[in-house]
Amino acid sequence: MKRNIGSLFIAILVAAGSIISAPAATAAPRQDSWEQDTKATPAEVAELKKLQKIAGKPVTYQPSLSESDNGLLTTASVDLFVCELHPSVVHLRSSSGNGAVGAKPYTKCLAGTPSQITHDSTLYMVEWFGLSYVSLASKSQTAYNTLSMTLTSLEWWCRNTNNSKFVQKTNGSSVQAGRTYYASVSTVQSTLSCGK
């Protein structure tokens, strides 16, 4: 009987030790596959600062400089396809219960239906009084044979309610009559109760 009690006591201690030594489960913040949290390169920062001069304004899709310089496109052919890329504004997303931020850039074509529209969008947190941009999340979307497209799925989940500044940049392309046109836009800086 003493041997059984001793064995039972040792078994209880071993079980208790494994419970105590087990790492505590912590609730990790939601991390989606497209979230990155990396610093923007100097080239990205330069482009973002350039885009901030026209932030919040739509931009008309244009041919690449190499195509227009080589005389492949005339002004008349460009006028046949009038598409604009609109930046929207970074906001707390109601679809996430205001727990995430994002923007909804969209392309709207006024003439000529493109065979393809693509958006590549990145959300940045602006730090150190605008000296540093941290890339938080990126998303791409493509639509075919349509006059408009809106990117609605880019979001970054807030870790706390500290005030932070955000900017979202979108590069767009549209394929029209076999030629590709490009535009880049940036939102204005938005200060929101959403931190990391």
XYZ file of C-alpha atoms in Angstrom:
196
model
C 0.000 0.000 0.000
C 2.841 2.392 0.848
C 4.415 1.602 -2.526
C 1.128 2.432 -4.334
C 0.771 5.708 -2.439
C 4.392 6.596 -3.280
C 3.860 5.802 -6.961
C 0.642 7.811 -6.977
C 2.402 10.753 -5.310
C 5.203 10.665 -7.915
C 2.667 10.483 -10.749
C 0.841 13.530 -9.353
C 4.105 15.497 -9.090
C 5.101 14.599 -12.656
C 1.683 15.639 -13.973
C 1.765 18.872 -11.983
C 5.284 19.626 -13.214
C 4.285 19.201 -16.840
C 1.293 21.501 -16.346
C 3.394 24.145 -14.609
C 6.198 23.970 -17.169
C 3.820 24.122 -20.163
C 4.070 27.533 -21.855
C 1.099 29.770 -21.262
C -1.142 30.188 -24.287
C -1.235 33.797 -25.382
C -3.710 35.348 -27.737
C -1.771 36.427 -30.781
C -3.137 39.372 -32.735
C -4.797 38.445 -36.005
C -2.178 38.140 -38.723
C -3.382 37.644 -42.269
C -1.170 36.126 -44.946
C -0.665 39.390 -46.815
C 0.502 41.364 -43.761
C 4.168 42.275 -43.853
C 5.186 44.929 -41.265
C 8.473 45.955 -42.945
C 10.104 49.336 -43.522
C 9.636 50.910 -46.925
C 12.733 51.123 -49.116
C 14.237 54.560 -49.854
C 12.790 54.354 -53.400
C 9.299 53.616 -51.997
C 9.581 56.518 -49.545
C 10.627 58.881 -52.362
C 7.654 57.755 -54.473
C 5.257 58.110 -51.533
C 6.488 61.642 -50.825
C 6.080 62.518 -54.511
C 2.537 61.105 -54.511
C 1.675 63.052 -51.334
C 1.811 66.256 -53.407
C -1.306 65.072 -55.273
C -2.667 62.817 -52.504
C -6.385 62.186 -52.499
C -6.838 63.111 -56.159
C -7.713 60.713 -58.986
C -5.165 60.079 -61.718
C -5.897 59.250 -65.365
C -4.285 56.069 -66.668
C -1.487 56.840 -69.139
C 0.706 54.723 -71.427
C 4.232 53.984 -70.253
C 6.825 56.575 -71.215
C 8.580 54.126 -73.539
C 5.388 53.517 -75.548
C 4.443 57.176 -75.825
C 8.029 58.256 -76.622
C 8.317 55.697 -79.429
C 5.237 57.117 -81.088
C 3.258 53.916 -80.629
C 0.332 55.840 -79.202
C -1.183 59.013 -80.488
C -3.195 61.466 -78.437
C -6.330 60.343 -80.285
C -5.812 56.681 -79.337
C -5.249 57.586 -75.679
C -8.460 59.638 -75.666
C -10.467 56.550 -76.704
C -9.783 55.011 -73.289
C -10.436 57.276 -70.342
C -9.965 55.482 -67.022
C -9.180 57.083 -63.676
C -7.699 55.563 -60.516
C -9.208 57.014 -57.325
C -7.330 56.619 -54.010
C -10.206 56.688 -51.465
C -9.157 57.406 -47.829
C -7.764 55.190 -45.057
C -10.498 54.611 -42.469
C -11.538 52.286 -39.648
C -13.379 49.459 -41.401
C -16.955 48.968 -40.189
C -16.898 45.424 -41.605
C -14.272 44.580 -38.972
C -16.164 46.255 -36.125
C -13.707 49.185 -36.430
C -10.890 46.831 -35.406
C -8.988 47.185 -38.688
C -8.006 49.950 -41.109
C -7.920 50.066 -44.896
C -8.952 52.038 -47.954
C -11.011 51.224 -51.035
C -9.218 52.489 -54.147
C -11.206 52.143 -57.334
C -10.876 52.493 -61.081
C -13.676 54.001 -63.131
C -13.612 54.083 -66.914
C -15.656 56.725 -68.705
C -15.000 55.462 -72.232
C -13.827 52.150 -73.662
C -14.094 48.928 -71.655
C -10.661 47.591 -70.707
C -10.032 43.869 -71.036
C -8.270 43.923 -67.654
C -7.887 46.203 -64.619
C -5.356 45.440 -61.881
C -4.719 47.137 -58.535
C -1.622 46.528 -56.385
C -2.185 48.322 -53.102
C -0.032 48.712 -49.971
C -1.028 50.165 -46.600
C 1.672 52.083 -44.684
C 1.974 53.437 -41.159
C 3.741 56.804 -41.155
C 6.263 57.098 -38.327
C 8.880 59.567 -37.086
C 7.058 62.638 -38.392
C 6.972 61.272 -41.933
C 10.590 60.125 -42.079
C 9.691 56.437 -41.968
C 6.945 54.420 -43.656
C 6.216 50.896 -42.428
C 4.512 48.618 -44.922
C 1.726 46.819 -43.032
C -0.270 44.931 -45.651
C -0.498 44.485 -49.420
C -3.162 43.135 -51.719
C -3.638 42.694 -55.460
C -6.878 42.359 -57.377
C -7.734 41.914 -61.053
C -11.029 42.219 -62.925
C -11.792 41.474 -66.571
C -14.010 43.208 -69.164
C -15.476 45.773 -66.805
C -15.724 49.570 -66.653
C -14.915 49.728 -62.931
C -13.271 47.854 -60.080
C -12.931 48.549 -56.344
C -10.346 46.936 -54.057
C -12.243 46.222 -50.827
C -10.264 43.454 -49.130
C -7.073 45.178 -47.951
C -7.065 45.612 -44.186
C -4.682 45.671 -41.241
C -5.901 44.709 -37.784
C -5.206 47.203 -34.989
C -3.165 45.957 -32.006
C -4.283 48.812 -29.728
C -6.118 52.150 -29.876
C -3.066 54.444 -29.971
C -3.280 57.214 -32.577
C -1.297 56.430 -35.728
C -0.985 57.951 -39.198
C -1.733 55.839 -42.266
C -1.282 56.150 -46.033
C -2.324 53.699 -48.726
C -0.649 53.650 -52.138
C -2.153 51.932 -55.172
C -0.526 51.146 -58.500
C -3.062 50.428 -61.205
C -2.886 49.092 -64.729
C -5.531 48.703 -67.389
C -5.245 46.783 -70.630
C -7.184 48.411 -73.473
C -7.003 47.360 -77.124
C -3.930 45.279 -76.339
C -2.007 48.151 -74.732
C -1.288 48.664 -71.035
C -1.918 51.973 -69.268
C -0.681 52.872 -65.775
C -1.570 55.092 -62.822
C -0.392 55.497 -59.207
C -2.243 57.245 -56.391
C -1.907 57.780 -52.660
C -4.451 58.590 -50.000
C -3.969 61.648 -47.829
C -2.519 60.867 -44.402
C -5.205 59.775 -41.935
C -4.776 59.808 -38.149
C -6.786 56.960 -36.624
C -7.133 55.274 -33.221
C -5.276 52.173 -34.361
C -1.742 51.249 -33.320
C 0.738 48.401 -33.349
